[in-house]
Every structure is written in C-alpha cells, then in structure tokens.
C-alpha cells in the first residue's frame, strides 16, 4: 500500500511538472507564443470565435461573438499596426447579447497582405465594404466603431455608405487637421519634410525592447510595467511586419489619405459619437473640437486619465459609452417607427 501511495504521488508530481516546464520553457524561449496563447484564452473566455471569410481570393480574418439580432451589430476597426485582439479589453464589458465583430484591417494579422492599393485609407474603406458584404452585415444597419487609423477608415466609410449604418463611433481618429499637433505628429512632419521616414525612427514601429516599452508609454496614460520577456514576446510578434508597417504608414500619411476624414466630415449623416483621451500623445485631443464643430449634434466624450489607447487605459468606460450610445440610437429609431 505504501509503495502504491508513493507511486501515485510521484505520478501526480510528474504530471504537474509537465505544464510548469512547458510554461517556463515558453516564457524564456518563445515568449511570442505565450502571448498568442494568452490572446487565445482571452478570446475563449469572452466567447469569441476566430473565423475567415473570402471575397474572391482576398481573405479577411475576424473575431465574432453572438449572432445578428434586433439590436444593431457592432463592427470594430483597429488602429495602425494592431489587430482584432486590440479590442479584447473592451469586449469583456459589452453586453453578452451584443453581436460583436472585430476584423483584422487589410494586411494586418490574418487578413490578406496584397499591395499599397489596399493600404491607403480609401483602399481600406473599399476592403472593409467587401468584408461587410461577405459576412452579411449589410443586411441591416450596424454600429461602426474605429480607433486611430481605424477611426479614419470608419469615418470615411460612414461618408460613403450612410445607408448601412445605425451609428458611428470615432475613438481618437486619425485623418483630421487638428488645431494642435502632438509631439508625435510634429516628429512625423519633420521626418517627412526631410524625406527621412526611417522605420527605426518612428515610435510606433519599435525595433528594440526599449522602443517597445517607449511605444506603450506613448500610447497609454497609465504606467504599464511588463516583464522583459513579455516585451520581447510583443516585439518578436511585430518585427517580421515592420517593413509592412512602414509601407502602411507612408500610405496613410500620403496626400490622398492624411486628411481623408477631415475632407469627408460634411458627408457624414450618421449619428456620431466621439471618444477621446485627454492625455492622448499620438493625436491631440483638440481633434474632438474639430468633429464637434463639423457636427454640433454629435456626442463628445473626453476621458480623463486616458491616452491614445483608450481600450487599454479605460476599457470599462469605453464599453459603457459604446453601449449607452447604441441604446440611445436604438430608442430613437424605435420612436420614429412608432
């Protein structure tokens, strides 16, 4: 009996040791894989499924929770060099009944990477329009939300396809001519004037763990302290894409894209919500005033203690604002029908 008990204890110990060893090896040798696993677990906990859909030979990769219902679906467009998982912190606070779709923008993560014609703002708008048709979101009006570059795309999309939208939310959107330039924008303008847009000098395209840490400080108001191995993992997942990010940045800073949202403001008729962090160091919060001046009836929410990455700094508040705005617009439409 004693030998049996000892054997069982030894077996249990060995079984417990295996996942510990796997975690330890992954943490030190393949930190990028650990981050992918974490994101997979986060999606699973939030009830999200990753799917792919094709438009011709073009592949869109996206996450989805729930199915379309009486409440408008919510389509989320992420920012430059991010992916669909950028929205995970917000999704945990959205109502479970809400049908949510988060797509990888053209060339990012799992969506097809073709050429510069798809990376300009108009090119991205055209591809998102294809995605909307491919997954059937165009069968009824939906709520479109975009952050930063995704906000630029969302705004231009609303200007060109107003009949498809129930509501529009722009979160720290790019593509505006703002009264005050942030330090980041001034740096980009100086580099562009000198003709020296070197990827290694752009704070949003890190090449070292220190630059990765600096990028987080630039985008977030709250101090995010990560272990060095996690920073290595984040960097390792980005490094193979840095050339692509550089090309995308050149496209969205080109003459035809850099003011895309600003030039489309007069065409936006969809009910508009603006969310902006007062401590945004990437795109100055004065841009919110530009949107309010163009659309006096829009709902503007300025979040204290919040930077450019609203979904990291204030995820619960952002989710609440999205939900309340959509509910308000739904009530308005119900009254009109009655």
Coordinates of C-alpha atoms in Angstrom, one line a residue, residues 46-319:
X46 CA -15.2 36.2 -23.8
X47 CA -17.0 33.8 -26.1
X48 CA -15.2 35.0 -29.3
X49 CA -14.6 32.7 -32.3
X50 CA -12.0 33.4 -34.9
X51 CA -13.2 33.0 -38.5
X52 CA -12.1 33.7 -42.0
X53 CA -14.2 34.7 -45.0
X54 CA -13.2 35.3 -48.6
X55 CA -14.1 38.0 -51.1
X56 CA -12.8 36.5 -54.3
X57 CA -9.3 35.4 -53.4
X58 CA -9.0 38.0 -50.7
X59 CA -9.1 36.6 -47.1
X60 CA -10.5 38.5 -44.1
X61 CA -9.7 37.2 -40.6
X62 CA -12.1 38.3 -37.8
X63 CA -13.4 37.5 -34.3
X64 CA -17.1 37.3 -33.6
X65 CA -19.4 36.8 -30.7
X66 CA -23.0 36.1 -31.0
X67 CA -25.3 36.4 -34.0
X68 CA -27.2 39.4 -35.5
X69 CA -30.4 40.2 -33.6
X70 CA -32.8 43.0 -33.1
X71 CA -30.0 45.2 -31.7
X72 CA -27.6 46.6 -34.4
X73 CA -24.4 44.6 -34.7
X74 CA -21.1 46.3 -33.7
X75 CA -18.2 46.2 -36.1
X76 CA -14.8 47.3 -34.6
X77 CA -11.9 48.6 -36.7
X78 CA -8.5 48.7 -35.0
X79 CA -5.6 51.1 -35.4
X80 CA -2.2 51.1 -37.2
X81 CA 0.0 48.0 -36.6
X82 CA -2.6 46.5 -34.2
X83 CA -5.0 43.6 -34.9
X84 CA -8.5 42.4 -33.9
X85 CA -7.3 41.4 -30.4
X86 CA -6.8 45.1 -29.6
X87 CA -10.4 45.2 -28.6
X88 CA -10.3 42.3 -26.1
X89 CA -10.2 44.5 -23.0
X90 CA -13.4 46.3 -24.1
X91 CA -15.3 43.2 -25.2
X92 CA -15.4 41.8 -21.7
X93 CA -17.6 44.7 -20.6
X94 CA -20.0 44.7 -23.6
X95 CA -23.4 43.1 -23.1
X96 CA -23.4 39.3 -23.8
X97 CA -26.4 39.8 -26.1
X98 CA -24.5 42.2 -28.3
X99 CA -23.3 40.8 -31.6
X100 CA -19.7 42.0 -32.0
X101 CA -17.3 41.6 -34.9
X102 CA -13.7 42.7 -34.9
X103 CA -11.8 42.4 -38.1
X104 CA -8.1 42.4 -39.0
X105 CA -7.6 45.5 -41.2
X106 CA -6.1 45.0 -44.7
X107 CA -2.7 43.4 -44.5
X108 CA -2.7 43.1 -40.7
X109 CA -2.5 39.8 -38.8
X110 CA -4.7 37.2 -40.6
X111 CA -6.1 39.4 -43.4
X112 CA -4.5 39.2 -46.9
X113 CA -1.5 41.3 -47.5
X114 CA -1.6 42.5 -51.1
X115 CA -0.2 45.9 -52.0
X116 CA -0.2 49.6 -51.4
X117 CA -3.5 50.0 -53.2
X118 CA -5.2 48.3 -50.2
X119 CA -3.3 50.2 -47.5
X120 CA -4.4 53.8 -48.3
X121 CA -7.4 55.0 -46.4
X122 CA -9.7 54.7 -49.5
X123 CA -8.2 51.2 -50.2
X124 CA -9.0 50.1 -46.7
X125 CA -12.6 51.6 -46.9
X126 CA -13.1 49.5 -50.1
X127 CA -11.9 46.3 -48.5
X128 CA -14.0 46.8 -45.3
X129 CA -17.0 47.4 -47.6
X130 CA -16.2 44.0 -49.1
X131 CA -15.9 42.4 -45.7
X132 CA -19.3 43.8 -44.6
X133 CA -20.9 42.2 -47.7
X134 CA -19.0 39.0 -47.2
X135 CA -20.3 38.4 -43.7
X136 CA -23.7 39.8 -44.3
X137 CA -23.5 42.9 -42.0
X138 CA -25.1 44.9 -44.8
X139 CA -28.5 43.1 -44.3
X140 CA -29.4 45.6 -41.6
X141 CA -27.9 48.8 -40.2
X142 CA -25.0 48.2 -37.9
X143 CA -22.9 50.3 -35.5
X144 CA -19.4 51.0 -36.8
X145 CA -16.6 52.0 -34.4
X146 CA -12.9 52.7 -35.2
X147 CA -9.8 53.8 -33.3
X148 CA -7.0 55.9 -34.7
X149 CA -6.3 54.7 -38.3
X150 CA -9.5 52.6 -37.9
X151 CA -11.3 55.7 -36.9
X152 CA -10.2 57.4 -40.1
X153 CA -11.4 54.5 -42.1
X154 CA -14.7 54.3 -40.2
X155 CA -15.4 58.0 -40.8
X156 CA -14.8 57.8 -44.5
X157 CA -16.9 54.6 -44.7
X158 CA -19.8 56.4 -43.0
X159 CA -19.5 59.3 -45.5
X160 CA -19.6 56.8 -48.4
X161 CA -22.1 54.2 -47.1
X162 CA -24.5 56.1 -44.8
X163 CA -27.4 53.8 -45.6
X164 CA -25.6 50.9 -43.9
X165 CA -25.0 52.5 -40.5
X166 CA -27.2 52.9 -37.4
X167 CA -24.4 54.7 -35.5
X168 CA -20.8 55.8 -35.8
X169 CA -18.2 55.9 -33.0
X170 CA -14.8 57.5 -33.6
X171 CA -12.1 56.9 -31.0
X172 CA -9.1 59.2 -31.2
X173 CA -9.4 59.1 -35.0
X174 CA -6.6 60.0 -37.4
X175 CA -7.2 61.8 -40.7
X176 CA -8.1 65.2 -39.2
X177 CA -6.5 68.6 -39.4
X178 CA -6.3 69.5 -35.7
X179 CA -5.5 72.9 -34.1
X180 CA -2.6 71.5 -32.0
X181 CA -0.1 68.9 -33.2
X182 CA 1.1 66.3 -30.7
X183 CA 4.9 65.8 -30.3
X184 CA 4.5 62.5 -32.3
X185 CA 2.8 64.3 -35.2
X186 CA 5.4 67.0 -35.2
X187 CA 8.1 64.4 -35.4
X188 CA 6.4 62.7 -38.4
X189 CA 6.0 66.0 -40.2
X190 CA 9.7 66.8 -39.6
X191 CA 10.8 63.4 -40.9
X192 CA 8.5 63.8 -44.0
X193 CA 9.9 67.3 -44.8
X194 CA 13.5 65.9 -44.6
X195 CA 12.5 63.0 -46.7
X196 CA 13.8 60.7 -44.0
X197 CA 11.0 58.4 -42.9
X198 CA 13.2 55.7 -41.5
X199 CA 11.2 52.9 -39.8
X200 CA 13.6 52.7 -36.9
X201 CA 12.9 56.4 -36.0
X202 CA 9.1 56.0 -35.9
X203 CA 8.0 55.5 -32.3
X204 CA 5.1 53.2 -33.4
X205 CA 7.4 50.9 -35.2
X206 CA 9.7 49.6 -32.4
X207 CA 12.9 47.6 -33.2
X208 CA 14.1 47.0 -29.7
X209 CA 12.6 46.1 -26.3
X210 CA 13.3 49.6 -25.1
X211 CA 11.5 51.1 -28.1
X212 CA 8.6 48.7 -27.4
X213 CA 8.4 50.0 -23.9
X214 CA 8.6 53.6 -25.2
X215 CA 5.7 52.9 -27.6
X216 CA 3.5 51.7 -24.7
X217 CA 4.3 54.8 -22.8
X218 CA 3.5 56.9 -25.8
X219 CA 0.1 55.3 -26.4
X220 CA -1.1 54.8 -22.8
X221 CA -1.6 57.2 -19.9
X222 CA -1.4 54.6 -17.2
X223 CA 2.0 53.1 -16.5
X224 CA 2.1 49.6 -18.0
X225 CA 5.0 47.7 -16.4
X226 CA 5.7 44.5 -18.2
X227 CA 8.4 41.8 -17.6
X228 CA 11.3 42.0 -20.1
X229 CA 10.3 38.6 -21.5
X230 CA 6.8 39.8 -22.3
X231 CA 8.2 42.9 -24.0
X232 CA 10.4 40.5 -26.0
X233 CA 7.4 38.5 -27.0
X234 CA 5.5 41.6 -28.1
X235 CA 8.5 42.8 -30.1
X236 CA 9.1 39.3 -31.7
X237 CA 5.5 39.3 -33.0
X238 CA 5.9 42.7 -34.6
X239 CA 9.5 42.6 -36.0
X240 CA 8.6 40.5 -39.1
X241 CA 5.9 43.0 -40.0
X242 CA 7.9 46.2 -39.6
X243 CA 8.6 46.7 -43.3
X244 CA 4.8 46.3 -43.9
X245 CA 4.0 48.8 -41.1
X246 CA 6.4 51.3 -42.7
X247 CA 4.7 51.0 -46.1
X248 CA 1.3 51.4 -44.5
X249 CA 2.4 54.5 -42.6
X250 CA 3.7 56.0 -45.8
X251 CA 0.3 55.3 -47.5
X252 CA -1.8 56.8 -44.7
X253 CA 0.4 59.9 -44.5
X254 CA 0.2 60.4 -48.2
X255 CA -1.6 63.5 -49.6
X256 CA -4.7 61.5 -50.5
X257 CA -5.0 59.8 -47.1
X258 CA -3.7 62.2 -44.4
X259 CA -6.8 64.4 -44.4
X260 CA -9.3 61.7 -45.6
X261 CA -11.6 62.0 -42.6
X262 CA -11.4 65.8 -42.5
X263 CA -12.4 66.1 -46.1
X264 CA -15.3 63.7 -45.6
X265 CA -16.9 65.3 -42.5
X266 CA -19.5 67.2 -44.4
X267 CA -20.8 63.9 -45.9
X268 CA -21.3 62.1 -42.6
X269 CA -25.0 62.0 -41.7
X270 CA -24.9 59.0 -39.3
X271 CA -25.5 59.7 -35.6
X272 CA -21.9 60.3 -34.3
X273 CA -20.1 59.6 -31.1
X274 CA -16.6 60.8 -30.4
X275 CA -14.4 59.3 -27.6
X276 CA -11.0 60.9 -26.9
X277 CA -8.4 60.6 -24.2
X278 CA -7.5 64.0 -22.8
X279 CA -3.9 62.8 -22.4
X280 CA -3.5 61.5 -26.0
X281 CA 0.1 61.9 -27.0
X282 CA -0.3 60.5 -30.5
X283 CA -3.2 62.6 -31.9
X284 CA -4.0 65.7 -29.9
X285 CA -7.4 65.8 -28.2
X286 CA -8.2 69.2 -29.9
X287 CA -9.3 67.0 -32.8
X288 CA -12.5 66.4 -30.8
X289 CA -13.4 70.1 -31.2
X290 CA -13.0 69.8 -35.0
X291 CA -15.5 67.0 -35.1
X292 CA -17.9 68.8 -32.8
X293 CA -17.7 72.0 -34.9
X294 CA -18.5 70.0 -38.0
X295 CA -21.3 68.1 -36.3
X296 CA -22.7 70.2 -33.4
X297 CA -25.2 67.4 -32.5
X298 CA -22.6 64.7 -32.0
X299 CA -21.9 63.2 -28.6
X300 CA -18.4 64.0 -27.4
X301 CA -16.8 62.1 -24.5
X302 CA -13.4 63.3 -23.2
X303 CA -11.9 60.7 -20.9
X304 CA -9.6 61.9 -18.1
X305 CA -6.5 59.8 -17.2
X306 CA -6.6 58.3 -20.7
X307 CA -4.2 58.3 -23.6
X308 CA -4.5 57.2 -27.3
X309 CA -5.1 53.6 -26.4
X310 CA -8.5 54.0 -24.9
X311 CA -9.1 50.3 -24.9
X312 CA -6.1 49.8 -22.5
X313 CA -6.5 52.9 -20.3
X314 CA -10.3 53.0 -19.9
X315 CA -11.8 49.8 -21.3
X316 CA -14.8 49.6 -18.9
X317 CA -15.8 53.2 -19.5
X318 CA -15.3 52.9 -23.3
X319 CA -17.6 49.8 -23.4

